PDB file of C-alpha atoms in Angstrom:
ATOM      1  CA  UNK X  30      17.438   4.144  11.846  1.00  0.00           C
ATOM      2  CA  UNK X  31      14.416   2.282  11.321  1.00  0.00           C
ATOM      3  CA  UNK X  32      12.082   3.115   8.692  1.00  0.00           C
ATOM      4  CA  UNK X  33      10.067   1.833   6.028  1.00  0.00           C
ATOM      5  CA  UNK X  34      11.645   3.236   2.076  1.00  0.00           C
ATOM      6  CA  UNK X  35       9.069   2.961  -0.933  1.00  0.00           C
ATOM      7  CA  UNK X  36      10.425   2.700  -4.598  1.00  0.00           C
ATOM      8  CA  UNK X  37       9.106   1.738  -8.191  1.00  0.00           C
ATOM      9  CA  UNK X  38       6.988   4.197  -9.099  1.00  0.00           C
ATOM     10  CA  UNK X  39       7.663   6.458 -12.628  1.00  0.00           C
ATOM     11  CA  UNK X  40       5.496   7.334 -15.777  1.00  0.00           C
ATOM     12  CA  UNK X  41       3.282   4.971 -17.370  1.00  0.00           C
ATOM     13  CA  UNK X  42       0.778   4.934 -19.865  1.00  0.00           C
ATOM     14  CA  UNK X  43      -2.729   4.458 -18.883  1.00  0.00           C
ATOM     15  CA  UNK X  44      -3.523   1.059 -18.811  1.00  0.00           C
ATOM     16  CA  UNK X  45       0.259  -0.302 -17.911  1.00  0.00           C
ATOM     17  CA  UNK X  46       1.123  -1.944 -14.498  1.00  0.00           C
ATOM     18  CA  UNK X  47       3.729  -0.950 -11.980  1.00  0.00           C
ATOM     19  CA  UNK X  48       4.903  -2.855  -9.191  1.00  0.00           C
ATOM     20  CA  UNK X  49       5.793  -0.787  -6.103  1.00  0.00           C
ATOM     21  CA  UNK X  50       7.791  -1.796  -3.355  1.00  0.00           C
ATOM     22  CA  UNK X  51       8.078  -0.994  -0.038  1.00  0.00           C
ATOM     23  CA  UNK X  52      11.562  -2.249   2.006  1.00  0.00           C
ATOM     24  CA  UNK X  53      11.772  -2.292   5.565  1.00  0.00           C
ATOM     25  CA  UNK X  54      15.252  -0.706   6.876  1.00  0.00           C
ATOM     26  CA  UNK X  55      16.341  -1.522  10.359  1.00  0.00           C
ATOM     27  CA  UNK X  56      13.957  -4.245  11.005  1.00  0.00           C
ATOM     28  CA  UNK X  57      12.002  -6.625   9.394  1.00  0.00           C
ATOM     29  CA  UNK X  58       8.383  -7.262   8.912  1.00  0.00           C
ATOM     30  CA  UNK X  59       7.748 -10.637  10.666  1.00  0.00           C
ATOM     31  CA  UNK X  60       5.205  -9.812  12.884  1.00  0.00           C
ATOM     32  CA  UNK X  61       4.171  -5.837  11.288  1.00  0.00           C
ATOM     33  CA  UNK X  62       1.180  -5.900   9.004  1.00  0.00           C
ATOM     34  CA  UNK X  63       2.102  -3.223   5.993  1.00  0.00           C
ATOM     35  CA  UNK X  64       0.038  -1.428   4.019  1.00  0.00           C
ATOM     36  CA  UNK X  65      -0.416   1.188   1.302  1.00  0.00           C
ATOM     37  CA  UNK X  66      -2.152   4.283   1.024  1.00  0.00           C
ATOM     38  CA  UNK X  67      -1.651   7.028  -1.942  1.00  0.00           C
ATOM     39  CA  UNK X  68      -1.796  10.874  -1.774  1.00  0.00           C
ATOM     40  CA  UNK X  69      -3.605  13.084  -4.789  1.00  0.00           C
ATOM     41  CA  UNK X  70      -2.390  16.554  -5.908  1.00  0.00           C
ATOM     42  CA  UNK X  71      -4.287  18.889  -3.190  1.00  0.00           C
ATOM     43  CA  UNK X  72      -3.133  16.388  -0.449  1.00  0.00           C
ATOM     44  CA  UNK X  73      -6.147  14.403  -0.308  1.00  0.00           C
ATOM     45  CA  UNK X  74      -5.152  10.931   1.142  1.00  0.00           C
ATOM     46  CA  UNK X  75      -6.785   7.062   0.233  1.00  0.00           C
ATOM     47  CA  UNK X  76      -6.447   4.627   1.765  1.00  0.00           C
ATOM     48  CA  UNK X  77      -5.373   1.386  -0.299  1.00  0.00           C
ATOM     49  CA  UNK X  78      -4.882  -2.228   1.443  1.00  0.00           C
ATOM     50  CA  UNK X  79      -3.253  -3.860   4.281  1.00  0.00           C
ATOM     51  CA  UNK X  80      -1.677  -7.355   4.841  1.00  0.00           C
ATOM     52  CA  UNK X  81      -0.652  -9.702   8.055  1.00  0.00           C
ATOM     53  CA  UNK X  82       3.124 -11.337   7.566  1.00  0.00           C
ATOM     54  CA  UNK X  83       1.445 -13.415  10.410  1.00  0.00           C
ATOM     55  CA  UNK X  84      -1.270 -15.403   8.872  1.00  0.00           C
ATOM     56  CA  UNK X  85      -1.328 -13.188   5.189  1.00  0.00           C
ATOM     57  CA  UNK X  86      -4.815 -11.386   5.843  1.00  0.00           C
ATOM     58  CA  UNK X  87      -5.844  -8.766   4.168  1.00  0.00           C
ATOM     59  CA  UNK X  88      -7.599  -5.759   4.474  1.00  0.00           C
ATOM     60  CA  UNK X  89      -9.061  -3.423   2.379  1.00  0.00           C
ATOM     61  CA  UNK X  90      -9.242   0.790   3.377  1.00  0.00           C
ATOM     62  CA  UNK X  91     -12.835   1.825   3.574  1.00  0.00           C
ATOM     63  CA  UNK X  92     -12.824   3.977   0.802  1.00  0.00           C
ATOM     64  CA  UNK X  93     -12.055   1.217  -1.402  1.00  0.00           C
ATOM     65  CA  UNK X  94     -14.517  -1.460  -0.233  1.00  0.00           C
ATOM     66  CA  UNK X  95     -17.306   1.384  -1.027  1.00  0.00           C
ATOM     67  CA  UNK X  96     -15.998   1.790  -4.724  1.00  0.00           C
ATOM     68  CA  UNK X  97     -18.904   0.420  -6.829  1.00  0.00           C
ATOM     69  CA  UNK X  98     -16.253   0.295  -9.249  1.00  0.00           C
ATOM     70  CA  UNK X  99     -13.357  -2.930  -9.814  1.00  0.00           C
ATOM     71  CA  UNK X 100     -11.100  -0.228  -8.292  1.00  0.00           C
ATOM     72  CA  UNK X 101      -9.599  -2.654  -5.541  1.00  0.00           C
ATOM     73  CA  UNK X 102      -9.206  -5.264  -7.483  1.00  0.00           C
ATOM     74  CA  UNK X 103      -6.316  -3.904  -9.456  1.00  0.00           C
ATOM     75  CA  UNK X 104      -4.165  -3.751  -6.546  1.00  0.00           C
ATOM     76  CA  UNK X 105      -2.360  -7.215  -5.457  1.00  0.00           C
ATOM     77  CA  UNK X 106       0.041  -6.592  -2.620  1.00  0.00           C
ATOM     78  CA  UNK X 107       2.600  -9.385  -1.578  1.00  0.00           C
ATOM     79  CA  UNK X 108       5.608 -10.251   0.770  1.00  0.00           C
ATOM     80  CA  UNK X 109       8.999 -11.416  -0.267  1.00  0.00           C
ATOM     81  CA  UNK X 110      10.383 -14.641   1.436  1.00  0.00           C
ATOM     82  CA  UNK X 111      12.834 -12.503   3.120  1.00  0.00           C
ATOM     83  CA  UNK X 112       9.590 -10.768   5.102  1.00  0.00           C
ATOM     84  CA  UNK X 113      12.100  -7.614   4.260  1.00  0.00           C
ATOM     85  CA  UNK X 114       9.832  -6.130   1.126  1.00  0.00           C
ATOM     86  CA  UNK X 115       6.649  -6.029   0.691  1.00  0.00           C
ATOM     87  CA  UNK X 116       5.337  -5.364  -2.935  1.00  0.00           C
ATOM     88  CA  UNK X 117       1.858  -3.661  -4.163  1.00  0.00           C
ATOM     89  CA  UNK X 118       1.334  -4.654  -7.965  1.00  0.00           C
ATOM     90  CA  UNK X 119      -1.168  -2.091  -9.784  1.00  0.00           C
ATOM     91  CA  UNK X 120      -2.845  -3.138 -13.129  1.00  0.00           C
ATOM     92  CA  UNK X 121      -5.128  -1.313 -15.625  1.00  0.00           C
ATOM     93  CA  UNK X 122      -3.659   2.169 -14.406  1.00  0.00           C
ATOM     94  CA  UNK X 123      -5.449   5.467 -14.816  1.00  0.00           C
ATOM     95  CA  UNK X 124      -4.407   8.424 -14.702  1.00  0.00           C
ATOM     96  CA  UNK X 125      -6.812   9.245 -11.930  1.00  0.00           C
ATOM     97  CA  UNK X 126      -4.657   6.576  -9.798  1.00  0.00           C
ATOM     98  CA  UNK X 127      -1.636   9.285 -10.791  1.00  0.00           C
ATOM     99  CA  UNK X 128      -0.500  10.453  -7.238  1.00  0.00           C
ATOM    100  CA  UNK X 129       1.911   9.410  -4.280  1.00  0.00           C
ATOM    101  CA  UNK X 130       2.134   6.339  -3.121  1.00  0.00           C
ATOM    102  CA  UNK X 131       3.250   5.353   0.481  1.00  0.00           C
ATOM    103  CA  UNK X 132       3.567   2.124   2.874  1.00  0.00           C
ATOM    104  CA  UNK X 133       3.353   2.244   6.474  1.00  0.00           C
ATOM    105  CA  UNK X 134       3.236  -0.674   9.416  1.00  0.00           C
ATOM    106  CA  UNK X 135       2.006  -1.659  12.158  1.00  0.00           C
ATOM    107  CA  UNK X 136       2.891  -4.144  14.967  1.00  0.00           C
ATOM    108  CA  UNK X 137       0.434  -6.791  14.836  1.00  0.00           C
ATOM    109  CA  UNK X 138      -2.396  -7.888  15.747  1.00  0.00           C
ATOM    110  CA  UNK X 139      -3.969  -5.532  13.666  1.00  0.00           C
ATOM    111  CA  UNK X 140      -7.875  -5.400  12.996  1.00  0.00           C
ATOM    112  CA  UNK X 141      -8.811  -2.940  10.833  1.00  0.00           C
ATOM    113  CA  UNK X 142      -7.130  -0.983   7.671  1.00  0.00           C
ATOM    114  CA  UNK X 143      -6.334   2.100   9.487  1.00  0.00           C
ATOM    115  CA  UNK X 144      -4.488   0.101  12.193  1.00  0.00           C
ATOM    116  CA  UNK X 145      -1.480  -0.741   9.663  1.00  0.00           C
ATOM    117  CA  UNK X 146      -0.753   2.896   9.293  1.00  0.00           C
ATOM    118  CA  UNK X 147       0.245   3.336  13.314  1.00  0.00           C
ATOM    119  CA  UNK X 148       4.041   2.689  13.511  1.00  0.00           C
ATOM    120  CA  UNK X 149       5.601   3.633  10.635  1.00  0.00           C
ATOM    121  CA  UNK X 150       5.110   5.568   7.513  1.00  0.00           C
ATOM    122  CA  UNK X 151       7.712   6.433   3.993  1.00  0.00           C
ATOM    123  CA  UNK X 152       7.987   9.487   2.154  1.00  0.00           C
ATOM    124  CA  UNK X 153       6.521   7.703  -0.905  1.00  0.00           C
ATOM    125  CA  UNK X 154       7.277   7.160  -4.624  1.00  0.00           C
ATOM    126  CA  UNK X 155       5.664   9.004  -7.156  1.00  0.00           C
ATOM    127  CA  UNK X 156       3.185   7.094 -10.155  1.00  0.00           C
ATOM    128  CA  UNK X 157       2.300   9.510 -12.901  1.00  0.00           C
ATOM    129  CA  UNK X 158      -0.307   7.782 -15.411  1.00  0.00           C
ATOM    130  CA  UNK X 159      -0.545   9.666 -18.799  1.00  0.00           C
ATOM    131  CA  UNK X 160      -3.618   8.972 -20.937  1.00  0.00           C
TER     132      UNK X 160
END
């Protein structure tokens, strides 16, 4: 079955890092952009960030390129040589960034955030930030 399977995420003190990861099962993700996106209690969904295993672009969701805040700049997301895992590293956590956290992907070309989340989305893995 082919599916993308997200993992890493636990309890953490506010101002820790986690590194998520997301593995691709059945496939791999030479030529799929991935992405991440995180869902709050109430089931309000963000968008996070997206890269190319083509060429390594990036994009940012929306919501986070209007933050006035350094909000986007504590996520870092990454590909293993493989192309089989792609990995979103967190800094700084909050416990307003408590919530699930999912991957999804997306054949590319891509050209915007919300394309990545087209083709295939996880279940997620659950951060909980304590202050």
């Amino acid at each position: 079955e082919v599916q993308v399977v997200e993992s890493g995420g636990g309890l953490v003190q506010a101002g820790g890092s986690l590194r998520l990861s997301c593995t691709a099962s059945g496939f791999t993700f030479d030529d799929y952009a991935v992405g991440w996106f995180r869902q709050f209690p109430g089931n309000h969904r963000e968008g996070i960030i997206c890269m190319s295993s083509s060429d390594g672009r990036t994009w940012y969701s929306d919501s986070m390129k209007d933050r006035r805040d350094s909000t986007k700049d504590r996520f870092t997301i990454s590909f293993d040589n493989a192309k089989t895992t792609v990995y979103l590293q967190i800094d700084s956590l909050k416990p307003e960034d408590t919530g699930v956290y999912k991957c999804a992907a997306a054949r590319t070309p891509i050209y915007y955030y919300t394309d990545c989340l087209r083709d295939f989305q996880g279940l997620g893995t659950q951060v909980t930030v304590s202050s």
